[in-house]
Amino acid sequence: MLAGLTSRARARTLRLALGSKARAGSLRGAPASLTLAWRGAGWEKWAYAAILAVALGTRLWDLGGRSLHYDEILHAWYAWRFAEGLGYSHTPVTHGPFLFHAAAATFALVGSSDVTARLLPALFGTALVGLPYFLRKELGRYGALAAAVLLTVSPSMLYFSRFIRNDIFMAVWALSLLIVMWRYMERPRTALLIAWVVLWALAFTTKESSYLIAGSFGLFLLGAAAPPLWRWARGRARLSDMTPAGDLLIVLGTLSLPLLVPAAGLLQRFVGITLVNPDGNDPRIASGEIVRAAAETG
């Protein structure tokens, strides 16, 4: 058959024949490779399911077996008052409003008790154990599993997962922010940028330690985005030319700017303009509280 063909036609016919054989071989091998990959993924998912089940059990077991700690009493009491319609007034002594709104919602849904007061931290502590799953690319499959196991058996993580305070919420926000940062730098998507904003909003309304976390993330992103930022500062690039790290840094900086407003109080004595409350002698301010709008002053 090939004898009557030109050399070019014979070469083309030979390539087609070899390509058909290669495709047939790849198709025959595909089911086996897919089966092996699925088995591996299935084993990993079952491992995470088992770890999460153990984490949930250890965090819920006898959750109301001990009386509330002093800090827990403050948080549970103000949250209960809020759930009962008695209002909520922010005070830095008990940190951000997220805990009180979330705990009040829990009380409204399932009732108030020592168990339900600690229910949300227990669920957040369980969720924290599952977050290393999304860092498998950075930690490796077994490294991420090891991290999940360590978070499960960590005495500190277990303690604060059974404690109605802000710490376990901040741990979830911080690790989630790390995951979103890596994923966005790997492949920028609008949904991840929105998640970045939402997580920072939750962190800022949870506890003041979020400022330290923001500083840590900001320094890393500043280093990662330094070259395009330097070109932009010299007028050789536009903000639209920023790298993904630059995108995240700009958003974080924009969200953080309102939090710097109290620093304006450092200047008011020099410019003669009252920018923040100047009364540092009020005992409620000296103890770290903000004067409530409904309170008597004088």
PDB file of C-alpha atoms in Angstrom:
ATOM      1  CA  MET A   1       0.000   0.000   0.000  1.00  0.00           C
ATOM      2  CA  LEU A   2       2.830   2.396   0.896  1.00  0.00           C
ATOM      3  CA  ALA A   3       4.681   1.577  -2.316  1.00  0.00           C
ATOM      4  CA  GLY A   4       2.389   3.701  -4.487  1.00  0.00           C
ATOM      5  CA  LEU A   5       2.526   6.757  -2.279  1.00  0.00           C
ATOM      6  CA  THR A   6       4.923   9.676  -2.382  1.00  0.00           C
ATOM      7  CA  SER A   7       7.521   9.953   0.374  1.00  0.00           C
ATOM      8  CA  ARG A   8       5.560  12.810   2.010  1.00  0.00           C
ATOM      9  CA  ALA A   9       2.313  10.831   1.952  1.00  0.00           C
ATOM     10  CA  ARG A  10       4.059   7.748   3.367  1.00  0.00           C
ATOM     11  CA  ALA A  11       5.498   9.800   6.240  1.00  0.00           C
ATOM     12  CA  ARG A  12       2.084  11.316   7.012  1.00  0.00           C
ATOM     13  CA  THR A  13       0.408   7.883   6.959  1.00  0.00           C
ATOM     14  CA  LEU A  14       3.086   6.484   9.289  1.00  0.00           C
ATOM     15  CA  ARG A  15       2.632   9.346  11.771  1.00  0.00           C
ATOM     16  CA  LEU A  16      -1.124   8.822  11.841  1.00  0.00           C
ATOM     17  CA  ALA A  17      -0.697   5.113  12.467  1.00  0.00           C
ATOM     18  CA  LEU A  18       1.796   5.644  15.291  1.00  0.00           C
ATOM     19  CA  GLY A  19      -0.426   8.335  16.816  1.00  0.00           C
ATOM     20  CA  SER A  20      -3.428   5.992  16.820  1.00  0.00           C
ATOM     21  CA  LYS A  21      -1.423   3.312  18.630  1.00  0.00           C
ATOM     22  CA  ALA A  22      -0.150   5.807  21.198  1.00  0.00           C
ATOM     23  CA  ARG A  23      -3.648   7.097  21.881  1.00  0.00           C
ATOM     24  CA  ALA A  24      -4.986   3.580  22.212  1.00  0.00           C
ATOM     25  CA  GLY A  25      -2.215   2.734  24.672  1.00  0.00           C
ATOM     26  CA  SER A  26      -2.857   5.860  26.729  1.00  0.00           C
ATOM     27  CA  LEU A  27      -6.566   5.137  26.841  1.00  0.00           C
ATOM     28  CA  ARG A  28      -5.911   1.577  27.990  1.00  0.00           C
ATOM     29  CA  GLY A  29      -3.639   2.846  30.771  1.00  0.00           C
ATOM     30  CA  ALA A  30      -5.950   5.702  31.804  1.00  0.00           C
ATOM     31  CA  PRO A  31      -8.479   3.696  33.846  1.00  0.00           C
ATOM     32  CA  ALA A  32      -5.728   2.097  35.923  1.00  0.00           C
ATOM     33  CA  SER A  33      -4.007   5.417  36.662  1.00  0.00           C
ATOM     34  CA  LEU A  34      -7.320   7.108  37.455  1.00  0.00           C
ATOM     35  CA  THR A  35      -8.268   4.247  39.761  1.00  0.00           C
ATOM     36  CA  LEU A  36      -4.969   4.520  41.623  1.00  0.00           C
ATOM     37  CA  ALA A  37      -5.350   8.306  41.927  1.00  0.00           C
ATOM     38  CA  TRP A  38      -8.934   7.972  43.186  1.00  0.00           C
ATOM     39  CA  ARG A  39      -7.920   5.342  45.711  1.00  0.00           C
ATOM     40  CA  GLY A  40      -5.198   7.634  47.001  1.00  0.00           C
ATOM     41  CA  ALA A  41      -7.554  10.600  47.206  1.00  0.00           C
ATOM     42  CA  GLY A  42     -10.228   8.448  48.828  1.00  0.00           C
ATOM     43  CA  TRP A  43      -7.817   7.225  51.465  1.00  0.00           C
ATOM     44  CA  GLU A  44      -6.774  10.793  52.214  1.00  0.00           C
ATOM     45  CA  LYS A  45     -10.375  11.985  52.528  1.00  0.00           C
ATOM     46  CA  TRP A  46     -11.214   9.131  54.874  1.00  0.00           C
ATOM     47  CA  ALA A  47      -8.167  10.021  56.974  1.00  0.00           C
ATOM     48  CA  TYR A  48      -9.328  13.632  57.287  1.00  0.00           C
ATOM     49  CA  ALA A  49     -12.856  12.481  58.085  1.00  0.00           C
ATOM     50  CA  ALA A  50     -11.520  10.288  60.897  1.00  0.00           C
ATOM     51  CA  ILE A  51      -9.328  13.084  62.273  1.00  0.00           C
ATOM     52  CA  LEU A  52     -12.226  15.548  62.191  1.00  0.00           C
ATOM     53  CA  ALA A  53     -14.487  13.030  63.943  1.00  0.00           C
ATOM     54  CA  VAL A  54     -11.931  12.601  66.735  1.00  0.00           C
ATOM     55  CA  ALA A  55     -11.472  16.374  66.961  1.00  0.00           C
ATOM     56  CA  LEU A  56     -15.211  16.977  67.178  1.00  0.00           C
ATOM     57  CA  GLY A  57     -15.621  14.277  69.821  1.00  0.00           C
ATOM     58  CA  THR A  58     -12.829  15.594  72.025  1.00  0.00           C
ATOM     59  CA  ARG A  59     -14.155  19.127  71.788  1.00  0.00           C
ATOM     60  CA  LEU A  60     -17.769  18.261  72.552  1.00  0.00           C
ATOM     61  CA  TRP A  61     -17.171  15.595  75.211  1.00  0.00           C
ATOM     62  CA  ASP A  62     -18.522  16.760  78.592  1.00  0.00           C
ATOM     63  CA  LEU A  63     -18.441  20.350  77.321  1.00  0.00           C
ATOM     64  CA  GLY A  64     -20.385  21.644  80.322  1.00  0.00           C
ATOM     65  CA  GLY A  65     -18.582  19.526  82.894  1.00  0.00           C
ATOM     66  CA  ARG A  66     -16.696  22.402  84.489  1.00  0.00           C
ATOM     67  CA  SER A  67     -17.924  25.804  85.583  1.00  0.00           C
ATOM     68  CA  LEU A  68     -17.286  28.851  83.451  1.00  0.00           C
ATOM     69  CA  HIS A  69     -13.968  30.639  83.785  1.00  0.00           C
ATOM     70  CA  TYR A  70     -14.073  34.333  84.739  1.00  0.00           C
ATOM     71  CA  ASP A  71     -13.404  35.396  81.139  1.00  0.00           C
ATOM     72  CA  GLU A  72     -16.078  32.994  79.952  1.00  0.00           C
ATOM     73  CA  ILE A  73     -18.584  34.465  82.382  1.00  0.00           C
ATOM     74  CA  LEU A  74     -18.041  37.961  80.984  1.00  0.00           C
ATOM     75  CA  HIS A  75     -18.500  36.810  77.406  1.00  0.00           C
ATOM     76  CA  ALA A  76     -21.454  34.539  78.124  1.00  0.00           C
ATOM     77  CA  TRP A  77     -23.188  37.133  80.312  1.00  0.00           C
ATOM     78  CA  TYR A  78     -23.017  39.998  77.813  1.00  0.00           C
ATOM     79  CA  ALA A  79     -23.957  37.660  74.970  1.00  0.00           C
ATOM     80  CA  TRP A  80     -26.943  36.395  76.963  1.00  0.00           C
ATOM     81  CA  ARG A  81     -28.082  39.963  77.652  1.00  0.00           C
ATOM     82  CA  PHE A  82     -27.822  40.714  73.953  1.00  0.00           C
ATOM     83  CA  ALA A  83     -29.825  37.579  73.093  1.00  0.00           C
ATOM     84  CA  GLU A  84     -32.504  38.635  75.585  1.00  0.00           C
ATOM     85  CA  GLY A  85     -32.901  42.005  73.887  1.00  0.00           C
ATOM     86  CA  LEU A  86     -31.078  43.999  76.552  1.00  0.00           C
ATOM     87  CA  GLY A  87     -28.657  45.501  74.063  1.00  0.00           C
ATOM     88  CA  TYR A  88     -24.915  45.375  73.526  1.00  0.00           C
ATOM     89  CA  SER A  89     -22.306  48.059  74.054  1.00  0.00           C
ATOM     90  CA  HIS A  90     -18.754  47.545  72.903  1.00  0.00           C
ATOM     91  CA  THR A  91     -15.929  47.739  75.417  1.00  0.00           C
ATOM     92  CA  PRO A  92     -12.268  46.878  74.687  1.00  0.00           C
ATOM     93  CA  VAL A  93     -12.090  44.971  77.983  1.00  0.00           C
ATOM     94  CA  THR A  94     -13.940  42.100  76.299  1.00  0.00           C
ATOM     95  CA  HIS A  95     -12.425  42.699  72.824  1.00  0.00           C
ATOM     96  CA  GLY A  96     -14.373  42.774  69.563  1.00  0.00           C
ATOM     97  CA  PRO A  97     -18.110  42.381  68.942  1.00  0.00           C
ATOM     98  CA  PHE A  98     -17.956  39.218  66.816  1.00  0.00           C
ATOM     99  CA  LEU A  99     -17.990  36.828  69.781  1.00  0.00           C
ATOM    100  CA  PHE A 100     -21.012  38.491  71.387  1.00  0.00           C
ATOM    101  CA  HIS A 101     -23.065  38.553  68.210  1.00  0.00           C
ATOM    102  CA  ALA A 102     -22.172  34.939  67.387  1.00  0.00           C
ATOM    103  CA  ALA A 103     -22.783  33.683  70.935  1.00  0.00           C
ATOM    104  CA  ALA A 104     -26.060  35.613  71.169  1.00  0.00           C
ATOM    105  CA  ALA A 105     -27.189  33.978  67.927  1.00  0.00           C
ATOM    106  CA  THR A 106     -26.294  30.575  69.397  1.00  0.00           C
ATOM    107  CA  PHE A 107     -28.314  31.296  72.558  1.00  0.00           C
ATOM    108  CA  ALA A 108     -31.271  32.451  70.471  1.00  0.00           C
ATOM    109  CA  LEU A 109     -31.188  29.269  68.373  1.00  0.00           C
ATOM    110  CA  VAL A 110     -30.457  26.499  70.897  1.00  0.00           C
ATOM    111  CA  GLY A 111     -30.904  28.110  74.298  1.00  0.00           C
ATOM    112  CA  SER A 112     -28.419  29.301  76.912  1.00  0.00           C
ATOM    113  CA  SER A 113     -26.286  27.021  79.079  1.00  0.00           C
ATOM    114  CA  ASP A 114     -22.655  26.277  79.819  1.00  0.00           C
ATOM    115  CA  VAL A 115     -22.652  23.816  76.916  1.00  0.00           C
ATOM    116  CA  THR A 116     -24.170  26.152  74.349  1.00  0.00           C
ATOM    117  CA  ALA A 117     -21.883  28.973  75.500  1.00  0.00           C
ATOM    118  CA  ARG A 118     -18.910  26.828  74.459  1.00  0.00           C
ATOM    119  CA  LEU A 119     -20.550  25.246  71.422  1.00  0.00           C
ATOM    120  CA  LEU A 120     -19.313  27.742  68.833  1.00  0.00           C
ATOM    121  CA  PRO A 121     -15.661  27.613  70.005  1.00  0.00           C
ATOM    122  CA  ALA A 122     -15.861  23.810  69.841  1.00  0.00           C
ATOM    123  CA  LEU A 123     -17.088  23.933  66.251  1.00  0.00           C
ATOM    124  CA  PHE A 124     -14.438  26.477  65.283  1.00  0.00           C
ATOM    125  CA  GLY A 125     -11.777  24.331  66.944  1.00  0.00           C
ATOM    126  CA  THR A 126     -12.920  21.384  64.850  1.00  0.00           C
ATOM    127  CA  ALA A 127     -12.882  23.469  61.669  1.00  0.00           C
ATOM    128  CA  LEU A 128      -9.313  24.555  62.475  1.00  0.00           C
ATOM    129  CA  VAL A 129      -8.227  20.909  62.380  1.00  0.00           C
ATOM    130  CA  GLY A 130      -9.505  20.561  58.814  1.00  0.00           C
ATOM    131  CA  LEU A 131      -7.835  23.676  57.400  1.00  0.00           C
ATOM    132  CA  PRO A 132      -4.414  22.056  56.713  1.00  0.00           C
ATOM    133  CA  TYR A 133      -6.195  20.098  53.954  1.00  0.00           C
ATOM    134  CA  PHE A 134      -6.029  23.281  51.871  1.00  0.00           C
ATOM    135  CA  LEU A 135      -2.270  23.581  52.423  1.00  0.00           C
ATOM    136  CA  ARG A 136      -1.347  20.202  50.938  1.00  0.00           C
ATOM    137  CA  LYS A 137       0.572  21.846  48.117  1.00  0.00           C
ATOM    138  CA  GLU A 138       2.793  23.724  50.580  1.00  0.00           C
ATOM    139  CA  LEU A 139       3.047  21.077  53.331  1.00  0.00           C
ATOM    140  CA  GLY A 140       2.718  17.943  51.218  1.00  0.00           C
ATOM    141  CA  ARG A 141      -0.012  15.332  51.606  1.00  0.00           C
ATOM    142  CA  TYR A 142       1.504  13.723  54.697  1.00  0.00           C
ATOM    143  CA  GLY A 143       2.671  17.025  56.158  1.00  0.00           C
ATOM    144  CA  ALA A 144      -0.857  18.419  56.020  1.00  0.00           C
ATOM    145  CA  LEU A 145      -2.220  15.266  57.649  1.00  0.00           C
ATOM    146  CA  ALA A 146       0.415  15.524  60.368  1.00  0.00           C
ATOM    147  CA  ALA A 147      -0.553  19.158  60.974  1.00  0.00           C
ATOM    148  CA  ALA A 148      -4.218  18.151  61.321  1.00  0.00           C
ATOM    149  CA  VAL A 149      -3.281  15.444  63.827  1.00  0.00           C
ATOM    150  CA  LEU A 150      -1.136  17.847  65.862  1.00  0.00           C
ATOM    151  CA  LEU A 151      -3.944  20.415  65.967  1.00  0.00           C
ATOM    152  CA  THR A 152      -6.272  17.661  67.175  1.00  0.00           C
ATOM    153  CA  VAL A 153      -4.090  16.469  70.045  1.00  0.00           C
ATOM    154  CA  SER A 154      -2.582  19.847  71.009  1.00  0.00           C
ATOM    155  CA  PRO A 155      -3.522  20.556  74.652  1.00  0.00           C
ATOM    156  CA  SER A 156      -3.605  24.316  73.981  1.00  0.00           C
ATOM    157  CA  MET A 157      -5.833  23.999  70.930  1.00  0.00           C
ATOM    158  CA  LEU A 158      -8.119  21.588  72.754  1.00  0.00           C
ATOM    159  CA  TYR A 159      -8.377  23.903  75.751  1.00  0.00           C
ATOM    160  CA  PHE A 160      -9.240  27.010  73.759  1.00  0.00           C
ATOM    161  CA  SER A 161     -11.667  25.007  71.599  1.00  0.00           C
ATOM    162  CA  ARG A 162     -13.665  24.391  74.798  1.00  0.00           C
ATOM    163  CA  PHE A 163     -13.430  27.972  76.049  1.00  0.00           C
ATOM    164  CA  ILE A 164     -15.729  30.854  75.088  1.00  0.00           C
ATOM    165  CA  ARG A 165     -13.108  33.434  74.239  1.00  0.00           C
ATOM    166  CA  ASN A 166     -11.758  35.018  71.073  1.00  0.00           C
ATOM    167  CA  ASP A 167      -8.582  32.966  70.720  1.00  0.00           C
ATOM    168  CA  ILE A 168      -9.881  30.015  68.701  1.00  0.00           C
ATOM    169  CA  PHE A 169     -11.764  32.336  66.343  1.00  0.00           C
ATOM    170  CA  MET A 170      -8.559  34.262  65.677  1.00  0.00           C
ATOM    171  CA  ALA A 171      -6.696  31.027  64.989  1.00  0.00           C
ATOM    172  CA  VAL A 172      -9.265  30.087  62.334  1.00  0.00           C
ATOM    173  CA  TRP A 173      -9.194  33.551  60.747  1.00  0.00           C
ATOM    174  CA  ALA A 174      -5.375  33.644  60.668  1.00  0.00           C
ATOM    175  CA  LEU A 175      -4.952  30.206  59.090  1.00  0.00           C
ATOM    176  CA  SER A 176      -7.775  30.899  56.624  1.00  0.00           C
ATOM    177  CA  LEU A 177      -6.079  34.168  55.624  1.00  0.00           C
ATOM    178  CA  LEU A 178      -2.836  32.288  55.021  1.00  0.00           C
ATOM    179  CA  ILE A 179      -4.643  29.801  52.780  1.00  0.00           C
ATOM    180  CA  VAL A 180      -6.394  32.541  50.798  1.00  0.00           C
ATOM    181  CA  MET A 181      -3.129  34.447  50.404  1.00  0.00           C
ATOM    182  CA  TRP A 182      -1.265  31.451  48.961  1.00  0.00           C
ATOM    183  CA  ARG A 183      -4.115  30.495  46.655  1.00  0.00           C
ATOM    184  CA  TYR A 184      -4.511  34.061  45.353  1.00  0.00           C
ATOM    185  CA  MET A 185      -0.777  34.466  44.747  1.00  0.00           C
ATOM    186  CA  GLU A 186      -0.852  31.175  42.868  1.00  0.00           C
ATOM    187  CA  ARG A 187      -3.939  32.000  40.790  1.00  0.00           C
ATOM    188  CA  PRO A 188      -5.635  35.404  41.256  1.00  0.00           C
ATOM    189  CA  ARG A 189      -9.430  35.224  41.369  1.00  0.00           C
ATOM    190  CA  THR A 190     -12.038  37.768  42.399  1.00  0.00           C
ATOM    191  CA  ALA A 191     -13.687  35.283  44.780  1.00  0.00           C
ATOM    192  CA  LEU A 192     -10.425  34.901  46.701  1.00  0.00           C
ATOM    193  CA  LEU A 193     -10.009  38.672  46.930  1.00  0.00           C
ATOM    194  CA  ILE A 194     -13.523  38.935  48.367  1.00  0.00           C
ATOM    195  CA  ALA A 195     -12.697  36.164  50.863  1.00  0.00           C
ATOM    196  CA  TRP A 196      -9.552  38.137  51.811  1.00  0.00           C
ATOM    197  CA  VAL A 197     -11.685  41.196  52.625  1.00  0.00           C
ATOM    198  CA  VAL A 198     -14.337  39.245  54.553  1.00  0.00           C
ATOM    199  CA  LEU A 199     -11.778  37.381  56.657  1.00  0.00           C
ATOM    200  CA  TRP A 200      -9.974  40.594  57.599  1.00  0.00           C
ATOM    201  CA  ALA A 201     -13.289  42.194  58.552  1.00  0.00           C
ATOM    202  CA  LEU A 202     -14.057  39.223  60.804  1.00  0.00           C
ATOM    203  CA  ALA A 203     -10.563  39.300  62.312  1.00  0.00           C
ATOM    204  CA  PHE A 204     -10.669  43.037  63.042  1.00  0.00           C
ATOM    205  CA  THR A 205     -14.042  42.646  64.757  1.00  0.00           C
ATOM    206  CA  THR A 206     -12.873  39.664  66.824  1.00  0.00           C
ATOM    207  CA  LYS A 207      -9.764  40.741  68.715  1.00  0.00           C
ATOM    208  CA  GLU A 208      -7.020  43.347  68.729  1.00  0.00           C
ATOM    209  CA  SER A 209      -4.387  40.692  68.030  1.00  0.00           C
ATOM    210  CA  SER A 210      -5.578  40.996  64.430  1.00  0.00           C
ATOM    211  CA  TYR A 211      -3.416  44.145  64.205  1.00  0.00           C
ATOM    212  CA  LEU A 212      -0.309  42.060  64.885  1.00  0.00           C
ATOM    213  CA  ILE A 213      -1.421  39.517  62.297  1.00  0.00           C
ATOM    214  CA  ALA A 214      -2.049  42.321  59.797  1.00  0.00           C
ATOM    215  CA  GLY A 215       1.458  43.634  60.414  1.00  0.00           C
ATOM    216  CA  SER A 216       2.972  40.192  59.830  1.00  0.00           C
ATOM    217  CA  PHE A 217       1.059  39.641  56.603  1.00  0.00           C
ATOM    218  CA  GLY A 218       1.754  43.200  55.507  1.00  0.00           C
ATOM    219  CA  LEU A 219       5.521  42.852  55.918  1.00  0.00           C
ATOM    220  CA  PHE A 220       5.557  39.619  53.924  1.00  0.00           C
ATOM    221  CA  LEU A 221       3.409  41.083  51.140  1.00  0.00           C
ATOM    222  CA  LEU A 222       5.496  44.267  51.095  1.00  0.00           C
ATOM    223  CA  GLY A 223       8.612  42.206  50.461  1.00  0.00           C
ATOM    224  CA  ALA A 224       6.891  40.103  47.809  1.00  0.00           C
ATOM    225  CA  ALA A 225       5.482  43.166  46.010  1.00  0.00           C
ATOM    226  CA  ALA A 226       8.532  45.408  46.440  1.00  0.00           C
ATOM    227  CA  PRO A 227       9.797  45.437  42.802  1.00  0.00           C
ATOM    228  CA  PRO A 228       6.512  46.570  41.155  1.00  0.00           C
ATOM    229  CA  LEU A 229       5.836  48.957  44.035  1.00  0.00           C
ATOM    230  CA  TRP A 230       9.241  50.555  43.511  1.00  0.00           C
ATOM    231  CA  ARG A 231       8.579  50.916  39.778  1.00  0.00           C
ATOM    232  CA  TRP A 232       5.187  52.477  40.543  1.00  0.00           C
ATOM    233  CA  ALA A 233       6.725  54.901  43.061  1.00  0.00           C
ATOM    234  CA  ARG A 234       9.167  56.022  40.347  1.00  0.00           C
ATOM    235  CA  GLY A 235       6.356  56.500  37.848  1.00  0.00           C
ATOM    236  CA  ARG A 236       7.410  53.586  35.668  1.00  0.00           C
ATOM    237  CA  ALA A 237       4.394  51.346  36.336  1.00  0.00           C
ATOM    238  CA  ARG A 238       0.697  51.601  37.065  1.00  0.00           C
ATOM    239  CA  LEU A 239      -1.183  50.126  40.006  1.00  0.00           C
ATOM    240  CA  SER A 240      -2.926  47.857  37.506  1.00  0.00           C
ATOM    241  CA  ASP A 241       0.489  46.300  36.815  1.00  0.00           C
ATOM    242  CA  MET A 242       0.783  45.028  40.379  1.00  0.00           C
ATOM    243  CA  THR A 243       1.539  41.402  41.137  1.00  0.00           C
ATOM    244  CA  PRO A 244      -1.001  39.328  43.132  1.00  0.00           C
ATOM    245  CA  ALA A 245       0.987  40.109  46.276  1.00  0.00           C
ATOM    246  CA  GLY A 246       0.576  43.796  45.493  1.00  0.00           C
ATOM    247  CA  ASP A 247      -3.189  43.358  45.100  1.00  0.00           C
ATOM    248  CA  LEU A 248      -3.451  41.769  48.527  1.00  0.00           C
ATOM    249  CA  LEU A 249      -1.221  44.432  50.087  1.00  0.00           C
ATOM    250  CA  ILE A 250      -3.292  47.299  48.644  1.00  0.00           C
ATOM    251  CA  VAL A 251      -6.532  45.764  49.918  1.00  0.00           C
ATOM    252  CA  LEU A 252      -5.047  45.081  53.363  1.00  0.00           C
ATOM    253  CA  GLY A 253      -3.695  48.624  53.573  1.00  0.00           C
ATOM    254  CA  THR A 254      -7.054  50.091  52.591  1.00  0.00           C
ATOM    255  CA  LEU A 255      -8.848  48.035  55.241  1.00  0.00           C
ATOM    256  CA  SER A 256      -6.298  48.996  57.898  1.00  0.00           C
ATOM    257  CA  LEU A 257      -6.342  52.762  57.320  1.00  0.00           C
ATOM    258  CA  PRO A 258      -9.474  53.462  59.446  1.00  0.00           C
ATOM    259  CA  LEU A 259      -7.842  51.663  62.364  1.00  0.00           C
ATOM    260  CA  LEU A 260      -5.056  54.244  62.392  1.00  0.00           C
ATOM    261  CA  VAL A 261      -7.467  57.117  63.131  1.00  0.00           C
ATOM    262  CA  PRO A 262      -6.818  57.053  66.924  1.00  0.00           C
ATOM    263  CA  ALA A 263      -3.191  57.888  66.177  1.00  0.00           C
ATOM    264  CA  ALA A 264      -4.443  61.352  65.209  1.00  0.00           C
ATOM    265  CA  GLY A 265      -4.781  62.000  68.950  1.00  0.00           C
ATOM    266  CA  LEU A 266      -1.008  62.270  69.111  1.00  0.00           C
ATOM    267  CA  LEU A 267      -1.196  65.459  67.048  1.00  0.00           C
ATOM    268  CA  GLN A 268      -4.152  67.242  68.592  1.00  0.00           C
ATOM    269  CA  ARG A 269      -2.144  68.889  71.358  1.00  0.00           C
ATOM    270  CA  PHE A 270       0.054  70.528  68.737  1.00  0.00           C
ATOM    271  CA  VAL A 271      -2.655  71.676  66.311  1.00  0.00           C
ATOM    272  CA  GLY A 272      -5.256  72.666  68.914  1.00  0.00           C
ATOM    273  CA  ILE A 273      -8.028  70.575  67.350  1.00  0.00           C
ATOM    274  CA  THR A 274      -9.866  67.839  69.270  1.00  0.00           C
ATOM    275  CA  LEU A 275      -9.691  64.746  67.102  1.00  0.00           C
ATOM    276  CA  VAL A 276     -10.227  62.005  69.723  1.00  0.00           C
ATOM    277  CA  ASN A 277     -11.509  61.925  73.303  1.00  0.00           C
ATOM    278  CA  PRO A 278      -8.869  63.845  75.315  1.00  0.00           C
ATOM    279  CA  ASP A 279     -10.142  62.910  78.789  1.00  0.00           C
ATOM    280  CA  GLY A 280      -7.609  60.407  80.022  1.00  0.00           C
ATOM    281  CA  ASN A 281      -8.659  60.922  83.654  1.00  0.00           C
ATOM    282  CA  ASP A 282     -12.022  59.197  83.302  1.00  0.00           C
ATOM    283  CA  PRO A 283     -11.621  55.907  85.244  1.00  0.00           C
ATOM    284  CA  ARG A 284     -13.492  54.003  82.573  1.00  0.00           C
ATOM    285  CA  ILE A 285     -10.911  55.097  80.012  1.00  0.00           C
ATOM    286  CA  ALA A 286      -8.018  54.416  82.378  1.00  0.00           C
ATOM    287  CA  SER A 287      -9.283  50.855  82.813  1.00  0.00           C
ATOM    288  CA  GLY A 288      -9.473  50.380  79.037  1.00  0.00           C
ATOM    289  CA  GLU A 289     -13.188  50.991  78.548  1.00  0.00           C
ATOM    290  CA  ILE A 290     -14.803  53.357  76.104  1.00  0.00           C
ATOM    291  CA  VAL A 291     -17.326  55.769  77.577  1.00  0.00           C
ATOM    292  CA  ARG A 292     -20.733  54.482  76.568  1.00  0.00           C
ATOM    293  CA  ALA A 293     -23.177  56.823  74.919  1.00  0.00           C
ATOM    294  CA  ALA A 294     -25.867  56.092  77.511  1.00  0.00           C
ATOM    295  CA  ALA A 295     -23.586  56.551  80.512  1.00  0.00           C
ATOM    296  CA  GLU A 296     -23.468  59.688  82.598  1.00  0.00           C
ATOM    297  CA  THR A 297     -20.307  61.711  82.202  1.00  0.00           C
ATOM    298  CA  GLY A 298     -18.937  64.629  84.152  1.00  0.00           C
TER     299      GLY A 298
END
